Amino acid sequence: MVLLQISEPGRSPDPHHHRRAVGIDLGTTNSLVATVRSGSPVTLANDRGEHLLPSVVRYLSGGVEVGKTALEHAVDDPLNTLISVKRYMGRGVEDIARLGKQLPYELAAGKPGMVRFRTVSGDVSPVQVSAEILRTLAERAEASLGGSLDGAVITVPAYFDDAQRQATKDAAMLAGIKVLRLLSEPTAAAVAYGLDQGDEGVIAVYDLGGGTFDISVLRFSRGIFEVLATGGDSALGGDDLDRCIAEWIADQAGLSTDLAPALQRNLLRVACRAKEQLSESDEVALSVEDWSGRLDREILYSLVDPLIDKTLRACRRTLRDAGVETADVVNVVLVGGSTRMPRIRQQVAAMFAREPLASIDPDRVVAIGAARQADVLVGNKPGDEMLLLDVIPLSLGLETMGGLMEKIIHRNTTIPVSKAQEFTTFRDGQTAMAIHVLQGERELISNCRSLARFELRGIPPMTAGVAKVRVSFQVDADGLLNVSAREVNSGVETGIQVKPSYGLDDGEISRMLQDSFAHAREDMKLRALKEQQVEADRLIEDLAAALTRDGERLLSEAEYHCLEVALSELRKYRQDCEDYRELQRHIESVANASETFAALRMDDAVSRALSGHRLEEFEGRQ
Ligand code: ADP
Ligand code: MG
């Protein structure tokens, strides 16, 4: 007898065959790659022993530089040296304009859509820049693991929307990397500490990096991490601490406020070094120009405390958004280089009244969690039950008549997920249907975000309400959405992969959520009113058409007049009435008044269909 070896798809049939999988933290300031080696996750260094790769790419006329060498030219070649492009991933030119910030780069002119930067080697997009960073890390990993990679888990901020996630995936594809899954950064940090194997409960992930602060509140239950809320400040990080310290030094050294750029940069460098040294020692010596002095922890704290307070306020706000109390938080995880500062650890511990998890290097913790997840996903740990799921941050749905949002997949649904709903046509003989895909929590589409539009054409003409259009929403494990529509009777079908050309503002998701809570009651009323208005429109249209066609023939003059008056009153109500109950009552009364007319038309239609035919004709057909 021959035995076939059967294995799960995607899993190695040979339990001893180890697959090369990595986790990549594609950061705003720094990026890292990690892998699981002999059961332990480690970050991988380059040949100079450096683990952190500055997320900087410099374009030259004949090639690129990535990382530290590129960073060294940030000052003398600023237009070709691209820094912090993560901020622009999946963003359109309009989004950047909306942020109201002056870009430090030259934009490729005249083209709407994705942002592109003008460099000596041509226009490049944030996706291309990120691909260079990813490629550098993948090559490092391949050199270290001795062969090509089987796949990678790449982390993204929890608040990244569809466009930003898609841009990240595109960058990986461009770099020739197989993406096993995109994983949210706070979830990766929680996994690094093994919280996915631990107790259920609420987890807070405090991430203070170089330029950004993120606070995420997760709930871990039944093997799933659910993002309850995210918050933070996209313009607050270690760089701001450096600026505070630099100002203090300038003040101490009696330097004027109007400093030359070179001196300013030097001051920031000195400030940053002092800040980092003070994480280890109590006092440091400083010297700038011909001034020298000292900075101790006490002064440092007085300088940075206001900024730390700002992060703690954001934490409280985000906990409120998540609907949890500080006491509900069972674990606090520290992420980001700035959390090395003892003062930050102290303050965070005090706020949550518990010691935060900080034993893993806060620079590496996200990459390490991603590596652990990648190891499981390629099948290196058969039998391991760890299956991580993320949830979608905002509901996804469709525009229905009256400008209403019909939610198909609700927010916080775990992904991957697939859901379908049936819709029908509004008009007789309607052969096309516009499908408008939206994201958001509010009832009116004007308060939601438009993701995509497409049309289902070729529906055979049918009476209104007979066509059955089944719209399916599918969100894959990376949070990307596919929408398809199919008319059930005829089988005509069309679909779209939602690849929006622009993204949401960092705080926009949480704002949209808050808005939806704040306006819930008002929205419900507005929704009910819109629904009644659609009802009214339908009745007005039907009745007007019927009166024109059959009114004079079937009705007495008095009856005709009566219905005409009812119709014009309904039109007026439709315009002016703001109470949905009142409008509903009015619609019902007009519908009742026109019932006799409807019955007359029905009888008329039947007798006309029968007239001129002999009964046998009908019998003969059977
Ligand atoms: P990002 O997430 O933005 O890529 P990182 O997590 O790499 O950023 O954090 C970089 C920041 O961490 C910088 O502002 C750096 O000065 C700060 N940092 C690194 N080491 C220390 C330290 N020992 N003490 C205080 N701050 C530090
Ligand atoms: Mg980071």
XYZ file of C-alpha atoms and ligand atoms in Angstrom:
650
model
C 0.000 0.000 0.000
C 1.186 3.472 -0.841
C 0.835 6.147 1.771
C 0.387 9.687 0.678
C 1.748 12.377 2.836
C -0.947 14.951 3.355
C -0.229 18.371 4.714
C -2.145 21.578 5.303
C -1.838 24.003 2.417
C 0.971 26.421 3.156
C 2.502 24.092 5.707
C 5.663 22.213 5.128
C 5.126 18.463 4.559
C 8.515 17.827 6.113
C 8.432 18.760 9.774
C 12.192 19.199 9.820
C 12.310 21.506 6.862
C 12.652 24.990 8.251
C 11.259 27.800 6.183
C 12.844 31.214 6.024
C 10.351 33.679 7.409
C 10.913 37.171 8.745
C 9.065 39.941 10.503
C 9.642 43.476 9.277
C 8.930 46.652 11.226
C 8.684 49.306 8.516
C 8.994 52.355 10.756
C 8.755 56.091 10.223
C 12.257 56.727 11.568
C 13.838 53.278 11.671
C 13.085 49.868 10.206
C 14.123 46.402 11.333
C 14.000 42.786 10.308
C 13.755 39.823 12.685
C 13.477 36.059 12.464
C 12.972 33.099 14.778
C 16.216 31.186 15.136
C 16.269 27.946 17.120
C 13.016 28.910 18.719
C 14.035 32.437 19.779
C 13.206 35.595 17.885
C 16.204 37.800 17.073
C 16.650 40.951 15.044
C 19.191 40.738 12.234
C 22.121 43.125 11.891
C 23.976 44.315 8.814
C 27.674 43.517 8.320
C 28.619 46.418 10.603
C 26.540 44.949 13.417
C 23.776 47.559 13.163
C 20.201 46.400 13.708
C 18.276 49.619 13.081
C 18.063 50.719 9.475
C 17.189 54.425 9.271
C 14.100 54.668 7.043
C 15.870 57.011 4.655
C 16.496 56.661 0.930
C 18.724 58.945 -1.118
C 18.323 59.025 -4.872
C 21.464 59.606 -6.911
C 21.667 60.022 -10.648
C 22.896 56.452 -10.947
C 21.367 54.539 -8.051
C 20.166 54.712 -4.467
C 21.564 54.757 -0.960
C 19.494 53.366 1.880
C 19.823 53.854 5.628
C 22.665 55.471 7.488
C 24.658 56.576 4.440
C 21.548 58.207 3.038
C 20.753 59.886 6.361
C 24.177 61.517 6.380
C 23.123 63.467 3.296
C 19.812 64.667 4.679
C 21.351 68.077 5.193
C 23.479 68.604 2.095
C 21.119 66.909 -0.377
C 17.660 67.386 1.161
C 15.553 67.135 -2.001
C 16.924 63.741 -3.018
C 17.084 62.322 0.502
C 13.634 61.106 1.445
C 12.820 60.771 5.143
C 9.661 59.658 6.979
C 7.837 58.681 3.773
C 5.645 56.382 5.843
C 3.601 59.484 6.580
C 2.696 59.698 2.897
C 1.945 56.038 2.182
C -1.390 55.639 0.451
C -1.936 59.363 0.509
C -3.032 61.578 -2.325
C -1.865 65.036 -3.183
C -5.164 66.380 -1.786
C -4.543 64.665 1.557
C -1.179 66.334 1.888
C -2.769 69.670 1.071
C -5.396 68.947 3.734
C -2.709 68.265 6.336
C -1.700 71.839 5.673
C 1.981 71.079 6.136
C 4.756 72.273 3.946
C 6.407 69.242 2.395
C 10.170 69.246 2.607
C 10.287 67.761 -0.892
C 9.453 68.787 -4.368
C 6.293 67.127 -5.621
C 5.929 65.889 -9.163
C 3.647 68.520 -10.607
C 0.229 68.406 -12.173
C -0.834 64.874 -11.397
C -3.692 64.118 -9.052
C -3.684 60.874 -7.118
C -0.703 59.461 -5.300
C 2.032 61.722 -4.039
C 5.287 61.558 -6.009
C 8.569 63.189 -5.139
C 10.863 64.747 -7.707
C 14.448 63.489 -7.449
C 17.539 63.460 -9.666
C 16.724 59.930 -10.721
C 13.128 60.747 -11.641
C 9.815 60.922 -9.807
C 9.353 58.378 -7.031
C 6.330 57.449 -4.941
C 6.318 56.651 -1.205
C 5.631 53.054 -2.265
C 8.862 52.957 -4.273
C 10.833 54.529 -1.433
C 9.430 51.988 1.029
C 10.255 49.207 -1.423
C 13.926 50.256 -1.296
C 13.896 49.993 2.497
C 12.148 46.618 2.392
C 14.533 45.318 -0.255
C 17.550 46.289 1.859
C 16.114 44.432 4.848
C 15.162 41.388 2.773
C 18.683 41.186 1.347
C 20.106 41.437 4.837
C 17.859 38.598 5.970
C 18.704 36.432 2.966
C 22.410 36.881 3.599
C 21.915 35.984 7.232
C 19.556 33.023 6.682
C 21.450 31.657 3.699
C 18.748 31.680 1.033
C 15.696 33.338 -0.387
C 12.802 34.177 1.907
C 9.601 32.166 2.033
C 7.611 35.084 3.334
C 7.372 38.070 5.616
C 4.972 39.613 8.072
C 5.079 43.390 7.771
C 3.720 45.632 10.468
C 1.565 48.715 9.982
C 0.048 51.156 12.486
C -3.325 50.032 13.831
C -4.970 53.122 12.353
C -3.690 52.484 8.806
C -6.635 52.431 6.447
C -7.177 50.384 3.337
C -5.151 52.678 1.078
C -2.202 52.764 3.440
C -2.247 48.981 3.882
C -2.492 48.452 0.156
C 0.434 50.825 -0.396
C 2.486 48.815 2.096
C 1.644 45.577 0.298
C 2.501 47.156 -3.045
C 5.887 48.208 -1.667
C 6.573 44.630 -0.555
C 5.569 43.280 -3.940
C 7.850 45.771 -5.630
C 10.670 44.576 -3.390
C 9.947 40.956 -4.360
C 8.787 39.987 -0.894
C 5.931 37.574 -0.336
C 3.674 39.106 2.291
C 2.286 36.470 4.611
C 0.217 39.069 6.370
C 0.167 42.673 7.443
C -0.023 42.893 11.210
C -0.805 45.921 13.301
C 2.148 47.247 15.275
C 0.541 47.124 18.728
C -0.626 43.564 18.103
C 2.920 42.605 17.112
C 4.280 44.161 20.306
C 1.757 42.205 22.377
C 2.752 38.989 20.581
C 6.438 39.675 21.270
C 5.616 39.453 24.985
C 3.666 36.246 24.436
C 0.402 37.907 25.428
C -1.324 35.866 22.712
C -0.617 32.805 24.842
C -1.682 34.471 28.059
C -4.833 35.574 29.824
C -7.663 37.382 28.149
C -8.051 41.069 28.865
C -7.368 44.636 27.853
C -3.880 45.597 26.740
C -2.544 49.125 26.279
C 0.365 49.630 23.894
C 2.238 52.907 24.438
C 4.471 53.682 21.457
C 6.637 56.799 21.550
C 9.068 56.872 18.644
C 11.052 59.638 17.003
C 8.260 61.651 15.438
C 5.006 60.044 16.458
C 3.088 58.919 19.503
C 0.563 56.101 19.266
C -1.573 54.636 21.980
C -3.595 51.537 21.159
C -6.089 49.791 23.360
C -6.517 46.134 22.445
C -8.703 43.427 23.815
C -7.396 39.892 23.684
C -10.057 37.249 23.865
C -10.614 33.828 22.309
C -7.304 34.072 20.459
C -8.202 37.354 18.832
C -6.716 40.785 19.288
C -9.341 43.397 18.776
C -8.348 47.020 18.430
C -10.784 48.838 20.710
C -9.404 52.291 20.064
C -6.355 54.081 18.805
C -5.156 57.546 19.587
C -2.054 59.616 19.868
C -0.363 62.474 18.127
C 1.235 62.162 14.712
C 3.456 65.149 15.469
C 4.832 64.278 18.894
C 7.912 62.182 19.529
C 11.510 62.034 20.657
C 12.380 64.804 18.195
C 10.199 67.191 20.172
C 12.012 66.289 23.373
C 15.267 67.088 21.548
C 13.889 70.479 20.547
C 12.927 71.349 24.133
C 16.385 70.428 25.369
C 18.068 72.322 22.517
C 16.136 75.459 23.430
C 17.209 75.129 27.024
C 20.855 74.767 25.979
C 20.622 77.783 23.667
C 19.167 79.762 26.546
C 21.893 78.636 28.973
C 24.627 79.341 26.436
C 23.216 82.807 25.818
C 22.723 82.105 22.128
C 20.286 84.310 20.316
C 16.981 82.820 19.186
C 17.866 83.462 15.579
C 20.403 80.681 15.022
C 22.203 79.697 11.849
C 20.867 76.372 10.475
C 24.205 74.602 10.989
C 24.352 75.649 14.639
C 20.725 74.682 15.116
C 21.434 71.187 13.809
C 24.446 70.879 16.023
C 22.370 71.931 19.038
C 19.762 69.276 18.229
C 22.458 66.640 17.919
C 23.925 67.589 21.286
C 20.443 67.642 22.829
C 19.547 64.223 21.443
C 22.790 62.695 22.651
C 22.333 64.223 26.097
C 18.752 62.904 26.281
C 19.833 59.376 25.388
C 22.776 59.434 27.805
C 20.513 60.595 30.605
C 18.543 57.386 30.221
C 21.673 55.678 31.657
C 23.327 58.287 33.844
C 22.170 61.033 36.202
C 24.103 63.871 34.680
C 25.903 64.711 31.419
C 28.438 67.296 30.342
C 27.500 69.535 27.429
C 29.455 71.789 25.163
C 28.254 73.947 22.314
C 30.426 76.567 20.572
C 32.571 77.966 23.392
C 29.971 77.273 26.097
C 30.077 74.240 28.343
C 27.729 73.156 31.073
C 25.841 70.266 32.612
C 22.375 68.788 32.351
C 20.942 66.524 35.017
C 17.834 64.400 35.213
C 15.963 66.866 37.348
C 16.264 69.617 34.742
C 15.602 67.154 31.934
C 12.366 66.094 33.614
C 11.207 69.664 34.059
C 11.755 70.125 30.314
C 10.101 66.964 29.078
C 7.279 66.514 31.592
C 4.831 68.754 29.708
C 5.280 66.591 26.615
C 4.926 63.382 28.598
C 1.744 64.776 30.164
C 0.402 65.309 26.697
C 0.879 61.618 25.894
C -0.803 60.603 29.140
C -3.806 62.783 28.367
C -4.066 61.045 24.986
C -3.951 57.690 26.818
C -6.862 58.660 29.055
C -8.852 59.910 26.091
C -8.226 56.699 24.156
C -9.208 54.528 27.116
C -12.445 56.506 27.270
C -13.006 55.982 23.544
C -12.447 52.273 24.057
C -14.994 52.295 26.854
C -12.611 50.818 29.413
C -11.329 51.976 32.777
C -7.643 52.248 33.589
C -8.164 49.435 36.079
C -9.377 47.111 33.282
C -5.957 47.198 31.633
C -4.125 43.977 32.485
C -0.925 44.702 30.542
C 0.871 47.786 29.335
C 3.471 47.329 26.598
C 6.168 49.892 25.847
C 7.278 50.409 22.263
C 9.569 52.933 20.576
C 13.052 54.230 21.341
C 11.807 57.077 23.507
C 10.298 54.706 26.061
C 13.857 53.934 27.167
C 13.617 57.114 29.142
C 13.184 56.164 32.816
C 10.912 59.174 33.326
C 8.477 57.890 30.732
C 8.402 54.426 32.273
C 7.729 55.972 35.683
C 4.917 58.180 34.472
C 3.258 55.450 32.425
C 3.511 53.054 35.385
C 1.945 55.676 37.641
C -0.922 56.356 35.272
C -1.867 52.718 34.754
C -0.937 51.775 38.318
C 1.055 48.839 37.001
C 4.590 48.166 35.851
C 4.718 48.236 32.034
C 6.295 45.399 30.038
C 9.668 46.729 28.955
C 12.104 43.831 29.060
C 12.319 43.546 25.271
C 14.238 46.315 23.527
C 11.496 48.843 22.672
C 13.088 49.467 19.265
C 12.866 45.810 18.348
C 9.725 44.599 20.038
C 7.456 45.136 17.001
C 9.810 43.324 14.607
C 10.177 40.480 17.102
C 6.426 40.001 17.397
C 6.130 40.065 13.606
C 8.862 37.418 13.316
C 7.027 35.135 15.739
C 3.868 35.503 13.725
C 5.722 34.879 10.443
C 7.258 31.729 11.880
C 3.806 30.338 12.623
C 2.322 31.419 9.296
C 4.941 29.622 7.196
C 4.349 26.507 9.206
C 7.517 26.241 11.227
C 5.553 25.463 14.343
C 3.111 22.734 13.387
C 0.625 22.076 16.116
C 0.943 25.598 17.399
C -2.512 27.014 17.696
C -1.500 30.642 17.534
C -3.735 32.279 15.023
C -3.903 36.005 15.175
C -6.745 37.948 13.814
C -7.186 41.629 13.453
C -10.449 43.489 13.122
C -11.590 46.166 10.728
C -11.524 49.587 12.347
C -14.550 51.154 10.625
C -17.714 49.651 9.179
C -17.895 48.997 5.447
C -21.072 49.384 3.479
C -22.985 50.727 0.527
C -24.931 53.794 -0.396
C -28.651 53.107 -0.618
C -31.509 55.340 -1.810
C -31.740 58.615 0.003
C -28.009 58.931 0.556
C -27.957 56.416 3.387
C -25.130 54.159 4.445
C -26.106 50.503 4.644
C -23.470 48.697 6.670
C -22.512 45.291 5.332
C -19.555 44.533 7.576
C -19.617 46.123 10.970
C -16.622 47.649 12.636
C -14.574 45.354 14.854
C -15.529 42.303 12.810
C -12.532 39.987 12.791
C -10.873 39.494 9.442
C -10.772 37.695 7.082
C -14.512 38.008 6.611
C -16.995 37.727 3.796
C -20.575 38.996 3.873
C -23.284 39.467 1.290
C -26.587 41.264 1.143
C -29.319 41.456 -1.474
C -30.562 44.681 -2.972
C -33.150 45.367 -5.604
C -33.912 47.866 -8.339
C -35.862 51.018 -7.632
C -37.370 51.646 -11.074
C -39.172 49.505 -13.614
C -36.845 48.384 -16.373
C -33.718 49.559 -14.563
C -30.730 47.900 -16.288
C -27.840 49.307 -14.323
C -27.109 49.863 -10.668
C -24.503 52.202 -9.234
C -22.577 50.698 -6.349
C -20.932 53.126 -3.994
C -18.673 51.586 -1.357
C -18.266 53.490 1.896
C -16.442 53.314 5.185
C -17.671 54.850 8.419
C -20.126 54.666 11.279
C -22.577 57.425 10.446
C -25.980 56.962 8.834
C -25.625 59.552 6.089
C -23.139 58.933 3.337
C -21.988 62.528 3.442
C -20.534 61.751 6.872
C -18.798 58.584 5.720
C -15.759 58.123 3.589
C -16.166 57.131 -0.031
C -13.912 54.208 -0.975
C -14.955 53.296 -4.494
C -17.747 53.397 -7.031
C -18.608 50.984 -9.789
C -21.612 49.994 -11.858
C -23.392 46.730 -12.412
C -24.664 46.887 -16.005
C -26.668 44.529 -18.160
C -29.421 43.735 -15.674
C -32.357 42.483 -17.803
C -35.264 44.956 -17.619
C -37.659 43.893 -14.875
C -40.344 45.443 -12.743
C -38.939 47.480 -9.870
C -38.151 45.249 -6.945
C -37.884 42.017 -8.949
C -34.174 42.081 -9.802
C -32.053 40.609 -7.035
C -28.598 42.101 -6.794
C -26.356 40.285 -4.386
C -23.465 42.445 -3.242
C -20.607 40.605 -1.539
C -17.936 42.195 0.598
C -14.748 40.289 1.254
C -11.984 41.527 3.498
C -8.818 39.457 3.374
C -6.419 38.831 6.230
C -4.562 42.049 5.435
C -7.655 44.182 5.710
C -8.074 44.710 1.982
C -11.546 44.838 0.559
C -13.057 43.220 -2.530
C -16.606 44.054 -3.522
C -18.596 42.224 -6.140
C -22.190 42.519 -7.322
C -24.260 39.877 -9.100
C -27.787 39.947 -10.398
C -29.075 36.602 -9.228
C -31.664 35.882 -11.953
C -29.459 36.661 -14.942
C -26.035 35.994 -13.485
C -24.512 39.301 -14.674
C -21.660 40.136 -12.390
C -19.024 42.746 -11.777
C -16.587 43.585 -9.029
C -13.857 45.800 -7.843
C -10.852 45.590 -5.607
C -11.034 48.637 -3.463
C -7.828 50.518 -3.895
C -8.647 54.015 -2.855
C -6.236 56.610 -4.121
C -6.037 58.536 -0.909
C -6.096 57.891 2.794
C -7.474 59.121 6.053
C -5.889 61.607 8.356
C -4.221 59.917 11.334
C -6.870 61.002 13.789
C -9.699 60.663 11.336
C -10.714 57.121 12.188
C -11.145 57.904 15.848
C -12.892 61.142 14.999
C -15.324 59.337 12.716
C -16.029 56.883 15.496
C -16.556 59.596 18.069
C -18.832 61.460 15.693
C -20.913 58.367 15.216
C -21.436 58.032 18.958
C -22.134 61.705 19.388
C -24.665 61.799 16.576
C -26.234 58.381 16.964
C -29.711 59.568 17.984
C -29.868 62.417 15.518
C -28.582 60.093 12.786
C -31.259 57.501 13.475
C -33.988 60.127 13.049
C -32.383 61.456 9.913
C -32.122 57.959 8.552
C -35.787 57.261 9.227
C -36.704 60.538 7.533
C -34.597 59.712 4.470
C -36.239 56.306 4.262
C -39.684 57.884 4.324
C -38.601 60.377 1.671
C -37.585 57.486 -0.570
C -40.984 55.903 0.080
C -42.694 59.194 -0.790
C -40.702 59.524 -4.007
C -41.685 56.045 -5.055
C -45.386 56.719 -4.417
C -45.278 60.120 -6.122
C -43.639 58.660 -9.192
C -46.015 55.688 -9.432
C -49.147 57.710 -8.820
C -48.213 60.459 -11.255
C -47.458 57.930 -13.989
C -50.695 56.043 -13.335
C -52.786 59.221 -13.391
C -51.282 60.295 -16.701
C -51.765 56.908 -18.281
C -55.126 55.752 -16.944
C -56.595 58.519 -14.799
C -58.931 60.146 -17.239
C -60.114 56.851 -18.627
C -60.850 55.080 -15.348
C -61.730 57.823 -12.880
C -64.580 60.261 -12.516
C -63.607 63.891 -12.649
C -64.088 64.229 -8.896
C -61.956 61.164 -8.165
C -59.274 62.372 -10.533
C -59.180 65.795 -8.927
C -59.065 64.308 -5.472
C -56.005 62.192 -6.277
C -54.317 65.080 -8.032
C -54.665 67.197 -4.910
C -53.401 64.346 -2.745
C -50.406 63.994 -5.040
C -49.444 67.633 -4.967
C -49.848 67.721 -1.189
C -47.574 64.722 -0.868
C -44.987 66.449 -3.051
C -45.087 69.417 -0.735
C -44.850 67.243 2.386
C -41.921 65.413 0.854
C -40.125 68.741 0.546
C -41.011 70.361 3.848
C -41.743 67.687 6.408
C -38.912 67.032 8.840
C -40.646 64.566 11.103
C -40.436 61.072 9.703
C -43.521 59.861 11.598
C -45.651 62.617 10.175
C -44.378 61.981 6.658
C -45.047 58.289 7.108
C -48.660 58.977 8.175
C -49.156 61.182 5.159
C -47.733 58.586 2.765
C -50.092 55.989 4.211
C -53.125 58.203 3.802
C -52.280 58.921 0.146
C -51.612 55.236 -0.471
C -55.034 54.414 1.029
C -56.753 57.061 -1.041
C -55.274 55.682 -4.234
C -56.102 52.052 -3.434
C -59.375 52.061 -5.350
C -57.628 53.496 -8.375
C -54.948 50.791 -8.154
C -57.651 48.109 -8.046
C -59.398 49.618 -11.078
C -56.122 49.617 -13.022
C -55.471 46.016 -12.106
C -58.920 44.889 -13.303
C -58.455 46.924 -16.446
C -55.085 45.341 -17.181
C -56.454 41.825 -16.685
C -59.490 42.360 -18.888
C -57.336 43.917 -21.575
C -54.941 41.004 -21.505
C -57.820 38.579 -21.902
C -59.791 40.502 -24.504
C -59.424 39.308 -28.054
C -58.131 35.924 -26.966
C -60.156 32.779 -26.817
C -59.928 30.729 -23.683
C -58.531 27.756 -25.617
C -55.446 29.734 -26.488
C -54.499 29.838 -22.854
C -55.440 26.228 -22.257
C -53.542 25.196 -25.354
C -50.334 26.523 -23.942
C -50.271 24.166 -21.035
P 10.085 55.346 15.033
O 9.050 54.452 15.639
O 9.562 56.724 14.760
O 10.746 54.722 13.857
P 12.016 54.698 17.126
O 11.110 53.790 17.849
O 13.182 54.111 16.443
O 11.219 55.637 16.140
O 12.519 55.817 18.187
C 13.426 56.813 17.884
C 13.469 57.806 19.035
O 13.907 57.151 20.229
C 14.450 58.956 18.812
O 13.828 60.184 19.155
C 15.587 58.644 19.782
O 16.246 59.817 20.246
C 14.841 57.980 20.916
N 15.733 57.180 21.750
C 16.521 56.140 21.367
N 17.240 55.696 22.415
C 16.884 56.457 23.487
C 17.298 56.484 24.868
N 18.213 55.657 25.331
N 16.723 57.403 25.663
C 15.795 58.258 25.191
N 15.398 58.292 23.924
C 15.927 57.405 23.063
Mg 8.241 52.599 15.722
